[in-house]
mmCIF file of C-alpha atoms and ligand atoms in Angstrom:
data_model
loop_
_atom_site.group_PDB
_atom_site.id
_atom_site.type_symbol
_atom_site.label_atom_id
_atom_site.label_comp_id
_atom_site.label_asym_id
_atom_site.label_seq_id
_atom_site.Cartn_x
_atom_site.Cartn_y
_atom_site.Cartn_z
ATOM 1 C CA UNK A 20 16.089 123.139 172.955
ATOM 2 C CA UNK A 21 12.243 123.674 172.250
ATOM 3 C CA UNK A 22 10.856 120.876 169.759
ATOM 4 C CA UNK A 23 7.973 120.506 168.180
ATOM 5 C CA UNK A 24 6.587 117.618 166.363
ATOM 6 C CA UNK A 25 3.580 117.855 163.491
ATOM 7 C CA UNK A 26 2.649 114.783 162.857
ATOM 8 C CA UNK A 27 -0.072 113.440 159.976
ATOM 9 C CA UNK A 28 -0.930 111.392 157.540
ATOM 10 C CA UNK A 29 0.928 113.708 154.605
ATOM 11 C CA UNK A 30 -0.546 111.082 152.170
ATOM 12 C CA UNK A 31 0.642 113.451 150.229
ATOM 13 C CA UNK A 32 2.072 116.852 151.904
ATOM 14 C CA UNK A 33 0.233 119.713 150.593
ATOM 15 C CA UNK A 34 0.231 123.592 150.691
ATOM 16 C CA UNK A 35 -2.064 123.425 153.370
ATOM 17 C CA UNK A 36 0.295 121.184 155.700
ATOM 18 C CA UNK A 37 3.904 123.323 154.238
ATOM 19 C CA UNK A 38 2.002 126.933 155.799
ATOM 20 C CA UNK A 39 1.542 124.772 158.670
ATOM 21 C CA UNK A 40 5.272 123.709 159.063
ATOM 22 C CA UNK A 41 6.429 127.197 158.085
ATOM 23 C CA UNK A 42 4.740 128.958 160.635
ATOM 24 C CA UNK A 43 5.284 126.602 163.382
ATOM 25 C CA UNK A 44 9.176 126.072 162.466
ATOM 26 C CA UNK A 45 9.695 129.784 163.429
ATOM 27 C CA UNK A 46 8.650 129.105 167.103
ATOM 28 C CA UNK A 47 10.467 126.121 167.603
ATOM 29 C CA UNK A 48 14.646 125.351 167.885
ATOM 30 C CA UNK A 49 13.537 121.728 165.875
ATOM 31 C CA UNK A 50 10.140 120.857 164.695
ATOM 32 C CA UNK A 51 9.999 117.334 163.242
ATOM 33 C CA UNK A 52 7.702 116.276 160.992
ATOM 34 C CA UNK A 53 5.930 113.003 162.064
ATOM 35 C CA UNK A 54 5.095 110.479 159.020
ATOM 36 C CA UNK A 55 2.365 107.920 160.866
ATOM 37 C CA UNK A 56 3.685 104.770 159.090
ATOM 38 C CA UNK A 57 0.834 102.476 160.829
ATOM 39 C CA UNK A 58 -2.163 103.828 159.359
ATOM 40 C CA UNK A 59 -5.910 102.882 159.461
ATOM 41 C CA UNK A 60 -6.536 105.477 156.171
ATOM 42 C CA UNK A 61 -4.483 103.177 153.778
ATOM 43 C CA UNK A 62 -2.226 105.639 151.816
ATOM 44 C CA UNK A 63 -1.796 106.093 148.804
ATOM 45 C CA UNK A 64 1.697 106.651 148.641
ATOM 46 C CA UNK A 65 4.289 103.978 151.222
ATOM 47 C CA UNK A 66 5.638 105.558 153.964
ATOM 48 C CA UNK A 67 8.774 105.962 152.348
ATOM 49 C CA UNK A 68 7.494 107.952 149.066
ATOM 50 C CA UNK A 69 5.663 110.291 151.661
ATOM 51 C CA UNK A 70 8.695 111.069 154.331
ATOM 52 C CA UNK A 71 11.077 111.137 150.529
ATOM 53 C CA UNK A 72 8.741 113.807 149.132
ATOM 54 C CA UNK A 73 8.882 115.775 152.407
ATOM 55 C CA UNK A 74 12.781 115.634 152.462
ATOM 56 C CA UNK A 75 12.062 117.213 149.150
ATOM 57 C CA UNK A 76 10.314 120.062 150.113
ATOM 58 C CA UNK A 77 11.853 120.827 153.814
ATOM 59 C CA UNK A 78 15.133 121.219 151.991
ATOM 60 C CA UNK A 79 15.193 125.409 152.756
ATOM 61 C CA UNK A 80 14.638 124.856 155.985
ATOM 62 C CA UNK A 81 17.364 124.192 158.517
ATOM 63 C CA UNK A 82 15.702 123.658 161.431
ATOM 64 C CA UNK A 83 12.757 120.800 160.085
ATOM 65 C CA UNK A 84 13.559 116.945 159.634
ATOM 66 C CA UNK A 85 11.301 114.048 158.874
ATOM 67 C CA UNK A 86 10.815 110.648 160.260
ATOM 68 C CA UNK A 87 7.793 108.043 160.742
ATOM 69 C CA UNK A 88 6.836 106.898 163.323
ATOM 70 C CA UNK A 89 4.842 103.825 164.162
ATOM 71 C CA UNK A 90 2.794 103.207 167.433
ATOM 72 C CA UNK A 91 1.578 105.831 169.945
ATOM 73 C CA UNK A 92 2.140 109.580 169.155
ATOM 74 C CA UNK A 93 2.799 110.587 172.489
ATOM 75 C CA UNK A 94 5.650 107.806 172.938
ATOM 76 C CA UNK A 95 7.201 109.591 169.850
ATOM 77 C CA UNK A 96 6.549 112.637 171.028
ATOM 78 C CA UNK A 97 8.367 112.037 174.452
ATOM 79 C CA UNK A 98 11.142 109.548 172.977
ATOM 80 C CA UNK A 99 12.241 113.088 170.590
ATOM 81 C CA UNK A 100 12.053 115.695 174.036
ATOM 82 C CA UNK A 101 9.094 117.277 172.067
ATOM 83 C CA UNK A 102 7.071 119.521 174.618
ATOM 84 C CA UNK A 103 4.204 120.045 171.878
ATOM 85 C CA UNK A 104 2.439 118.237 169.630
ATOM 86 C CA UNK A 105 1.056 120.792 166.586
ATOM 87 C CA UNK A 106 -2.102 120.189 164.989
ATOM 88 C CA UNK A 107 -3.359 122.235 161.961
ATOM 89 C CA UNK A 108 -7.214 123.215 162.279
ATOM 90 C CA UNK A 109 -9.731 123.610 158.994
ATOM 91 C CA UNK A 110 -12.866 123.818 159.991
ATOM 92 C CA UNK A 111 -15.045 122.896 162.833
ATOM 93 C CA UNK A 112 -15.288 119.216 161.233
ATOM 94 C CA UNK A 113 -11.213 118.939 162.572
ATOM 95 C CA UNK A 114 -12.730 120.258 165.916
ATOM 96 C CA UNK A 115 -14.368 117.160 167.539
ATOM 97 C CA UNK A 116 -12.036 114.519 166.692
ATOM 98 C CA UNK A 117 -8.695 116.569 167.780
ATOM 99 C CA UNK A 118 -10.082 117.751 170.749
ATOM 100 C CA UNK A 119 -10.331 114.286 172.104
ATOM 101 C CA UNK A 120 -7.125 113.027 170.367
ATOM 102 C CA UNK A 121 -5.221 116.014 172.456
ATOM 103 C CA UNK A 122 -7.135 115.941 175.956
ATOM 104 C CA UNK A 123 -6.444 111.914 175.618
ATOM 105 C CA UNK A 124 -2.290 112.563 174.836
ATOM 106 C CA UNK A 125 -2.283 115.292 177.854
ATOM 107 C CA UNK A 126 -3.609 112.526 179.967
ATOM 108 C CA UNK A 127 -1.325 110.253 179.151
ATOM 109 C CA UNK A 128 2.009 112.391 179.147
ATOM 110 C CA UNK A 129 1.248 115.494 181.122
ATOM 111 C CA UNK A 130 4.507 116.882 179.349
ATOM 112 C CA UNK A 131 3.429 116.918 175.782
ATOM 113 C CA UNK A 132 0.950 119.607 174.985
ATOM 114 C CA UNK A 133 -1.295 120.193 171.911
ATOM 115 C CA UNK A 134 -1.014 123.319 170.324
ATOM 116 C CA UNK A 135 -3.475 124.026 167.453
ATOM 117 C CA UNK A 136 -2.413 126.246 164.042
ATOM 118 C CA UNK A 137 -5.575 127.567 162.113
ATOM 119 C CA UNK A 138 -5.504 127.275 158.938
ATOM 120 C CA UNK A 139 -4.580 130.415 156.280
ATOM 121 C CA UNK A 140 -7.791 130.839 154.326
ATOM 122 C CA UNK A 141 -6.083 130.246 151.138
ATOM 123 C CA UNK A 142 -5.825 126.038 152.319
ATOM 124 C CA UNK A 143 -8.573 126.131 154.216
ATOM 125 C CA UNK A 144 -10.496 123.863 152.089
ATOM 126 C CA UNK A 145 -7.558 121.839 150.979
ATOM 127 C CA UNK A 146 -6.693 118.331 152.078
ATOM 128 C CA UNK A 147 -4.448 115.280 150.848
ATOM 129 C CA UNK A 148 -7.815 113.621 149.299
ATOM 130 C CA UNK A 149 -9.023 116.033 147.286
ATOM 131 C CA UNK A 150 -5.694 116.684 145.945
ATOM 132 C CA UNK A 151 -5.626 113.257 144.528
ATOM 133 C CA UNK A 152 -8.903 113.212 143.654
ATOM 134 C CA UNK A 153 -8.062 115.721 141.212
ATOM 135 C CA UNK A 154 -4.537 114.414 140.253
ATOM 136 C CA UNK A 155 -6.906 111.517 139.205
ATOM 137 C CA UNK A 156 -9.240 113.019 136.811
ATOM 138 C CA UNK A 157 -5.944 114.901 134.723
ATOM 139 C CA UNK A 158 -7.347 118.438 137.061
ATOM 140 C CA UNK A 159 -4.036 120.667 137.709
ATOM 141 C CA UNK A 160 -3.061 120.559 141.118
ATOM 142 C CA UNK A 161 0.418 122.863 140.611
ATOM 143 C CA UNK A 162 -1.940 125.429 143.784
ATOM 144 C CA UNK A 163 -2.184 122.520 145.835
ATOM 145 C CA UNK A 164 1.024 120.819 146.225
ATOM 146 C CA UNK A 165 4.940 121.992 146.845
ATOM 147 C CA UNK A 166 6.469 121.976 142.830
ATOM 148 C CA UNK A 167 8.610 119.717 143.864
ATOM 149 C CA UNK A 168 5.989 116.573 144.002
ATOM 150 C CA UNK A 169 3.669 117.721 141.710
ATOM 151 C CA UNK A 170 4.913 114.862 139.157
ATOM 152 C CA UNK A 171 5.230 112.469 141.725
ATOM 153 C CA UNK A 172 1.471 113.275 142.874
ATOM 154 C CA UNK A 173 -0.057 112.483 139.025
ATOM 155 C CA UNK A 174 2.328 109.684 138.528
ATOM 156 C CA UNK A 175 1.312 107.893 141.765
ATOM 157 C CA UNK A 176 -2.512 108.682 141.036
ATOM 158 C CA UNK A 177 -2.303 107.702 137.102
ATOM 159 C CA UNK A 178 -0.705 104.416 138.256
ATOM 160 C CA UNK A 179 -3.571 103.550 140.843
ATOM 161 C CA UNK A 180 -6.142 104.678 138.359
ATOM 162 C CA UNK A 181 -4.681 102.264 135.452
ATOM 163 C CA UNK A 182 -4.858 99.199 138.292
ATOM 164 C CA UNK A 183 -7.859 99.414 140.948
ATOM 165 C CA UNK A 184 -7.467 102.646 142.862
ATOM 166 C CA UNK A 185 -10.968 104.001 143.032
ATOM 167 C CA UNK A 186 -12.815 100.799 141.755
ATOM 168 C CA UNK A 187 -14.925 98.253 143.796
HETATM 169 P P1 ADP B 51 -4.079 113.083 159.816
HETATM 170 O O1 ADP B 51 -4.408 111.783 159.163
HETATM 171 O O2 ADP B 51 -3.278 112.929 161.070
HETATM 172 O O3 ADP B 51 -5.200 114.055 159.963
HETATM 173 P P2 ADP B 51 -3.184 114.765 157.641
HETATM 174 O O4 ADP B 51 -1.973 114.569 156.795
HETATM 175 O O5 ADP B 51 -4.510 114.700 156.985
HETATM 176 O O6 ADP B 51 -3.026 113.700 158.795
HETATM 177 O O7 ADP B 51 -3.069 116.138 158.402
HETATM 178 C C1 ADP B 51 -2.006 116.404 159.275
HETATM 179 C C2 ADP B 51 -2.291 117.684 160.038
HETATM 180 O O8 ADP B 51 -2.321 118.777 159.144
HETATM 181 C C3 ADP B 51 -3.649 117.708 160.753
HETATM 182 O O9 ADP B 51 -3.508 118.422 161.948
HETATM 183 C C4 ADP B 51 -4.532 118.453 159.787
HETATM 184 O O10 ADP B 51 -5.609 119.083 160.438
HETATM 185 C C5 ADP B 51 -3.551 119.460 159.245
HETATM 186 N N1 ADP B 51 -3.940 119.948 157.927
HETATM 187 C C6 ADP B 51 -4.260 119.225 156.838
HETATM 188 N N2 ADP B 51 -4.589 120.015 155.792
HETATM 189 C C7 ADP B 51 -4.476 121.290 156.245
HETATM 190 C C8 ADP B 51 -4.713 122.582 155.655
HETATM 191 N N3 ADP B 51 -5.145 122.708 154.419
HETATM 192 N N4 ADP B 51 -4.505 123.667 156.443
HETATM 193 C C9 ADP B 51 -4.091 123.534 157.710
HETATM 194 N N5 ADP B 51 -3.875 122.347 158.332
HETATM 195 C C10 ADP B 51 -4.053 121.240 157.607
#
C-alpha cells in the first residue's frame, strides 16, 4: 500500500492546500493529512478545530484521513509506512526553506522522500494568513476556503478581533 502524508500548518485549510490533496490523493492507495499540533506559528484555530474542519472537507474522498501529529515529521512519517512526504510549492519564497527541510528528512530516514506539488495558478498567491487577514476586515473569502468552513473561518477571526488578535 503506497501512502503519502501532506503535512502543514492548515491554520486554516484552504483551496490552495484541497488542489493539493486532490491531486496527490490520486497517486497514492492512502494519503494522510498531517495537522502539526506543536507549532512555533501560533494558530489561530486549536489543533482540534483545524483536523475537525478538514474531516469536514475530506468527506468525498475515500482514500484521505486526518490526524496531528506532534514531534518530528519524519518519525510520523515512518510510524504511518509513508514512503513520501508531499509538499505544495508557491513561489520561489517556499523554495529555500523546503529544500533544506526535505534534504534534512532524507538524511535522517533514507526511506521517506519529498515529493513537491506546484501550485495551480489559480492558489498560487493564496495562503492560510491572508485568508484570515481578510476574514478579519468583513472581505469575502467564499474563493479561498472549502464552503464548508467558510463560517467557521469569520467566526474564529471575528472572535479574535473582538479580544486581542491583531493588537499589541
Ligand atoms: P506549513 O506551516 O507547514 O508551511 P501550511 O499549512 O502553510 O503549513 O502549508 C502546508 C503545505 O501546503 C506547504 O507545503 C505549503 O507550501 C502548501 N501550500 C500552502 N498554500 C498553498 C497553495 N495556495 N498552493 C499550493 N500549496 C500550498
Amino acid at each position: 500500500m503506497k501512502t503519502g502524508i501532506y503535512p502543514g500548518s492548515f491554520d486554516p485549510i484552504t483551496m490552495g492546500h484541497l488542489d493539493i490533496v486532490k491531486r496527490s490523493a490520486k497517486n497514492f492507495d492512502r494519503l494522510i493529512i498531517g495537522v502539526l499540533a506543536n507549532n512555533a506559528k501560533n494558530p489561530l484555530f486549536t489543533t482540534e478545530e483545524r483536523v475537525a474542519m478538514i474531516l469536514e472537507v475530506i468527506r468525498d474522498y475515500p482514500n484521505v484521513t486526518v490526524e496531528s501529529f506532534s514531534g518530528l515529521l519524519i518519525d510520523f512519517a515512518d510510524k504511518r509506512g509513508a514512503s513520501f512526504i508531499i509538499r505544495g510549492l508557491r513561489a520561489v519564497t517556499d523554495f529555500d526553506y523546503e529544500l533544506q527541510i526535505a534534504q534534512t528528512n532524507r538524511k535522517v530516514n533514507p526511506n521517506v522522500d519529498t515529493l513537491f506539488l506546484t501550485t495551480s495558478v489559480e492558489y498560487a498567491y493564496l495562503s492560510s494568513s491572508i485568508v484570515k487577514e481578510i476574514a478579519r476586515y468583513g472581505g469575502d473569502i467564499r474563493e479561498f476556503v472549502p464552503e464548508e468552513i467558510v463560517d467557521k473561518v469569520y467566526e474564529k477571526c471575528r472572535i479574535r478581533e473582538d479580544s486581542s488578535y491583531g493588537r499589541k
